[in-house]
CSV table of C-alpha atoms in Angstrom, one decimal:
chain,number,residue,atom,x,y,z
K,1,MET,CA,27.9,2.2,-33.6
K,2,GLU,CA,24.6,3.7,-32.3
K,3,LYS,CA,24.4,4.5,-28.6
K,4,GLU,CA,21.7,2.4,-27.0
K,5,SER,CA,19.0,4.4,-25.3
K,6,LYS,CA,18.7,3.2,-21.7
K,7,ARG,CA,15.3,3.0,-20.2
K,8,LYS,CA,14.9,3.9,-16.6
K,9,PRO,CA,13.8,1.1,-14.4
K,10,ARG,CA,10.0,1.4,-13.8
K,11,ILE,CA,9.0,1.2,-10.2
K,12,LEU,CA,5.5,0.6,-9.1
K,13,CYS,CA,4.9,2.7,-5.9
K,14,LEU,CA,2.0,1.5,-3.8
K,15,HIS,CA,0.9,3.6,-0.8
K,16,GLY,CA,0.0,2.3,2.6
K,17,TYR,CA,-3.3,1.8,4.4
K,18,ARG,CA,-5.6,4.8,4.2
K,19,GLU,CA,-3.0,6.9,2.3
K,20,SER,CA,-2.9,7.9,-1.3
K,21,ALA,CA,-0.6,7.9,-4.4
K,22,GLU,CA,-0.3,11.7,-4.1
K,23,ILE,CA,0.9,11.5,-0.5
K,24,LEU,CA,3.5,8.8,-1.4
K,25,LYS,CA,4.6,10.8,-4.4
K,26,LYS,CA,5.2,13.9,-2.3
K,27,LEU,CA,7.3,11.9,0.1
K,28,ILE,CA,9.3,10.0,-2.4
K,29,LEU,CA,10.0,13.2,-4.5
K,30,ARG,CA,11.8,14.5,-1.4
K,31,TRP,CA,14.6,12.0,-2.2
K,32,PRO,CA,17.6,13.4,-4.0
K,33,GLU,CA,17.2,14.0,-7.8
K,34,SER,CA,20.3,11.8,-8.2
K,35,VAL,CA,18.0,8.9,-7.2
K,36,THR,CA,14.6,9.8,-8.5
K,37,GLY,CA,16.0,11.1,-11.8
K,38,LYS,CA,17.2,7.5,-12.6
K,39,LEU,CA,13.8,5.9,-12.0
K,40,ASP,CA,10.4,5.8,-13.8
K,41,LEU,CA,8.1,6.0,-10.8
K,42,VAL,CA,4.5,5.0,-11.2
K,43,PHE,CA,2.0,5.9,-8.4
K,44,LEU,CA,-1.4,4.2,-8.1
K,45,ASP,CA,-4.3,4.8,-5.7
K,46,ALA,CA,-5.9,1.8,-4.1
K,47,PRO,CA,-9.4,1.0,-5.4
K,48,PHE,CA,-11.4,1.8,-2.4
K,49,PRO,CA,-12.0,5.2,-0.8
K,50,ALA,CA,-11.0,5.0,2.9
K,51,LYS,CA,-14.0,4.4,5.2
K,52,GLY,CA,-12.2,5.3,8.4
K,53,LYS,CA,-9.8,7.8,9.8
K,54,SER,CA,-6.3,8.1,8.3
K,55,ARG,CA,-3.3,8.4,10.6
K,56,LEU,CA,-2.1,11.1,8.2
K,57,GLU,CA,-5.0,13.4,8.8
K,58,GLY,CA,-3.7,16.8,9.7
K,59,PHE,CA,-0.5,16.2,7.8
K,60,PHE,CA,-1.8,15.5,4.3
K,61,ASP,CA,-5.2,16.4,2.8
K,62,PRO,CA,-7.7,13.7,1.7
K,63,PRO,CA,-8.7,11.7,-0.2
K,64,TYR,CA,-7.3,8.6,1.3
K,65,PHE,CA,-7.6,5.0,-0.1
K,66,GLU,CA,-7.6,1.4,1.0
K,67,TRP,CA,-6.4,-1.7,-0.9
K,68,PHE,CA,-9.0,-4.0,0.6
K,69,ARG,CA,-12.2,-4.0,2.8
K,70,PHE,CA,-12.4,-5.8,6.1
K,71,ASN,CA,-15.1,-8.3,6.4
K,72,LYS,CA,-16.0,-8.9,10.0
K,73,VAL,CA,-17.7,-12.2,9.3
K,74,PHE,CA,-14.6,-13.5,7.6
K,75,ILE,CA,-12.3,-12.3,10.3
K,76,LEU,CA,-14.5,-14.0,13.0
K,77,ALA,CA,-14.6,-17.2,11.0
K,78,SER,CA,-10.8,-17.1,10.7
K,79,PHE,CA,-10.4,-16.8,14.4
K,80,ASN,CA,-12.7,-19.7,14.9
K,81,PHE,CA,-10.9,-21.7,12.3
K,82,ASN,CA,-7.5,-21.1,14.0
K,83,ASP,CA,-9.0,-22.0,17.4
K,84,SER,CA,-10.4,-25.3,16.0
K,85,ILE,CA,-7.0,-26.3,14.6
K,86,TYR,CA,-5.4,-25.5,17.9
K,87,SER,CA,-8.0,-27.6,19.8
K,88,LYS,CA,-7.6,-30.6,17.5
K,89,LYS,CA,-3.8,-30.6,18.0
K,90,ASN,CA,-3.7,-29.9,21.7
K,91,THR,CA,-6.8,-31.5,23.3
K,92,PRO,CA,-7.7,-35.2,23.7
C-alpha cells in the first residue's frame, strides 16, 4: 500500500493597513518551525502603494501597501445617510 503524500494546508497571509507581505512574512517566520513547517504560507501585497505614513516606519523599511483607497465623498455621503435614517426613526 502506497503512503499518501500529505499536502500542507495552504494559508493566505494578508498584511494589515499600510504594511506589506514582506513585513508579515518576517513576523510570522518568527513562529516555531514546528508550526510554520507544517503550513504552506502564501504572502500577498495589497494592490495600492500606501499614500500615508505607516505605523511601522522606523521598525520596518518600505514599501508599504493599502488594500483600498478612502474616498472622502463616499465617507461623507455615508455619514449623511446614517444621519437621515436616524432622523426618520427618531423624529416626528
